[in-house]
Coordinates of C-alpha atoms in Angstrom, one line a residue:
G7 CA 8.0 -8.6 -15.6
Y8 CA 8.2 -8.6 -11.9
E9 CA 11.7 -9.9 -12.0
G10 CA 15.4 -8.9 -11.0
V11 CA 16.1 -6.4 -8.6
L12 CA 12.8 -4.9 -8.0
R13 CA 11.3 -8.3 -7.3
R14 CA 14.2 -9.2 -5.1
A15 CA 13.7 -6.0 -3.1
I16 CA 10.2 -6.2 -2.7
M17 CA 10.3 -9.8 -1.7
G18 CA 13.1 -9.2 0.9
F19 CA 11.3 -6.3 2.0
K20 CA 8.0 -8.0 2.7
Y21 CA 8.9 -11.5 3.5
G22 CA 12.8 -11.6 4.2
G23 CA 12.9 -9.3 7.1
Q24 CA 14.9 -6.6 5.1
R25 CA 13.2 -3.7 6.8
W26 CA 16.3 -1.3 5.9
M27 CA 15.0 -1.6 2.1
D28 CA 12.2 1.0 3.3
R29 CA 14.5 3.8 2.2
L30 CA 15.5 2.4 -0.9
L31 CA 12.0 1.8 -2.1
A32 CA 10.7 5.4 -0.7
E33 CA 13.4 6.7 -2.8
L34 CA 12.1 4.8 -5.9
M35 CA 8.5 5.5 -5.3
L36 CA 9.5 9.2 -4.7
A37 CA 11.7 9.6 -7.9
S38 CA 8.7 8.6 -9.8
L39 CA 6.0 10.8 -7.9
A40 CA 8.0 13.9 -7.8
G41 CA 7.4 14.3 -11.4
Q42 CA 3.6 14.2 -11.1
P43 CA 1.9 17.8 -11.2
W44 CA -0.3 16.7 -8.5
F45 CA 2.0 15.7 -6.0
G46 CA 2.4 19.0 -4.6
N47 CA -1.2 19.0 -3.3
V48 CA -0.5 15.8 -1.4
G49 CA -0.5 16.6 2.3
S50 CA -0.9 13.0 3.6
I51 CA 0.5 9.5 3.1
V52 CA -1.7 6.6 4.0
P53 CA -0.5 3.0 3.8
V54 CA -2.4 0.2 3.2
P55 CA -2.9 -1.3 6.7
S56 CA -2.1 -5.3 7.4
H57 CA -3.9 -7.3 9.8
W58 CA -2.0 -7.5 13.2
L59 CA -1.3 -11.1 12.9
R60 CA 0.8 -10.7 9.5
R61 CA 2.5 -7.7 11.3
W62 CA 3.3 -9.9 14.1
R63 CA 4.6 -12.7 12.0
R64 CA 6.7 -10.3 9.7
G65 CA 8.1 -8.5 12.9
Y66 CA 6.9 -4.9 11.3
H67 CA 4.3 -3.1 8.6
H68 CA 6.4 -2.9 5.9
V69 CA 4.0 -0.6 3.9
G70 CA 3.7 1.4 7.0
L71 CA 7.6 1.9 7.2
L72 CA 7.3 2.4 3.2
G73 CA 4.9 5.2 3.9
E74 CA 6.9 6.7 7.0
E75 CA 10.2 6.8 5.0
L76 CA 8.2 8.1 1.8
A77 CA 6.7 11.0 4.2
R78 CA 10.5 11.8 5.7
L79 CA 11.8 12.1 2.1
S80 CA 9.0 14.1 0.9
G81 CA 8.1 16.4 3.9
K82 CA 4.8 14.9 3.8
R83 CA 3.0 13.6 6.7
A84 CA 2.2 9.9 7.4
V85 CA -1.2 9.4 8.5
G86 CA -2.6 5.8 9.8
M87 CA -6.0 6.5 8.7
L88 CA -6.7 2.8 7.9
R89 CA -7.2 -0.1 10.0
V90 CA -8.1 -3.8 9.2
V91 CA -11.3 -4.6 10.8
R92 CA -11.5 -8.1 9.4
R93 CA -9.1 -10.6 8.8
V94 CA -8.8 -11.9 5.1
R95 CA -7.0 -14.5 3.2
P96 CA -3.9 -13.9 1.4
Q97 CA -4.8 -12.4 -2.1
V98 CA -2.1 -14.2 -3.8
G99 CA -3.6 -16.8 -6.0
L100 CA -7.1 -15.6 -6.1
D101 CA -8.9 -14.3 -9.2
H102 CA -10.5 -10.9 -9.7
R103 CA -13.8 -11.6 -8.4
Q104 CA -12.2 -13.9 -5.4
R105 CA -10.2 -10.7 -4.5
L106 CA -13.0 -8.3 -4.7
T107 CA -15.0 -10.4 -2.3
N108 CA -12.3 -11.6 -0.1
I109 CA -11.3 -7.8 0.7
R110 CA -15.0 -6.3 0.8
G111 CA -15.5 -4.8 4.5
A112 CA -11.7 -5.5 5.6
F113 CA -11.0 -2.0 6.2
G114 CA -12.1 0.8 8.7
V115 CA -11.2 4.3 9.8
N116 CA -8.8 4.4 12.5
R117 CA -10.6 7.0 14.8
W118 CA -7.6 7.7 17.0
A119 CA -5.5 8.8 13.7
T120 CA -4.7 12.2 12.8
R121 CA -7.2 13.4 9.8
P122 CA -5.7 14.2 6.5
R123 CA -4.4 17.5 5.2
G124 CA -4.8 18.2 1.4
A125 CA -5.0 15.3 -1.2
V126 CA -4.0 11.7 0.2
L127 CA -1.5 9.3 -1.2
L128 CA -2.7 5.9 -0.5
I129 CA 0.3 3.8 -1.2
D130 CA 0.8 -0.2 -1.4
D131 CA 3.9 -2.1 -2.3
V132 CA 2.3 -4.3 -5.0
T133 CA -1.1 -4.6 -6.7
T134 CA -2.6 -7.0 -9.0
T135 CA -6.5 -6.7 -9.7
G136 CA -6.5 -3.3 -7.9
A137 CA -9.1 -4.6 -5.2
T138 CA -7.3 -3.8 -2.2
V139 CA -6.7 -0.1 -3.3
R140 CA -10.4 0.2 -4.2
E141 CA -11.8 -1.1 -1.1
A142 CA -9.3 1.1 0.9
T143 CA -10.1 4.4 -1.3
G144 CA -13.7 3.7 -0.7
V145 CA -13.3 3.8 2.7
L146 CA -10.9 6.9 2.7
A147 CA -13.6 8.9 0.4
G148 CA -16.5 7.7 2.8
A149 CA -14.5 9.4 5.9
G150 CA -14.2 12.6 3.7
A151 CA -10.7 12.3 2.4
G152 CA -10.0 13.5 -1.0
P153 CA -8.6 13.7 -3.4
I154 CA -7.1 10.5 -2.9
Y155 CA -4.4 9.3 -5.1
V156 CA -2.9 5.7 -5.5
A157 CA 1.1 4.8 -5.6
V158 CA 2.3 1.0 -5.9
L159 CA 5.7 -0.2 -6.2
A160 CA 4.9 -2.7 -8.7
K161 CA 1.8 -3.5 -10.7
A162 CA 0.7 -7.0 -11.9
G163 CA -1.9 -7.8 -14.7
P164 CA -4.7 -9.6 -13.5
D165 CA -4.3 -12.8 -15.6
D166 CA -0.2 -12.9 -14.8
A167 CA 1.2 -13.6 -11.7
R168 CA 4.1 -11.7 -13.1
L169 CA 4.2 -8.0 -12.2
S170 CA 5.5 -5.4 -14.6
L171 CA 8.0 -2.9 -13.5
T172 CA 5.9 0.3 -12.5
V173 CA 7.6 2.1 -9.7
G174 CA 5.1 4.9 -8.3
N175 CA 2.3 4.0 -10.4
A176 CA 0.0 6.9 -9.4
E177 CA -3.4 7.7 -10.5
S178 CA -6.6 9.7 -9.5
V179 CA -8.9 7.6 -7.9
G180 CA -11.4 10.3 -6.3
A181 CA -11.9 13.6 -5.9
G182 CA -13.1 15.7 -2.7

């Protein structure tokens, strides 16, 4: 489950002001991704965005920091191609259907962002039902990005609030 060291690291990074965890978490993600045959085709890393109010309250964009560090460690390019266009309720505590409805239409393309090169790696810290990454990949694909891969630090089951230890759970979600 989502317990022990990984849970403490992600929770401290996301909610505890431990910005410095970006390097450790990026190293964990890269260790898993480096063995994937498609990872060499990835040119751009796109973090799932957070609403400005959440970033302000937190003091930083934790997934953005993770993306920048992962890009630095891997020699790839971090691209802020996505932006939040509609504020949503936190997904915690919502069931699968509620999450899909809640996140629908939340993301748009950042028109000032550099366009991605090669395959795109969309990253997030935690996924439960996949609603957020599905919505984000749809926006990326609609903007012409592809192929698109997804990597998360931890994955939860849809009927379980606890997360399984899945570092760099990457899968192809689109083709371009």
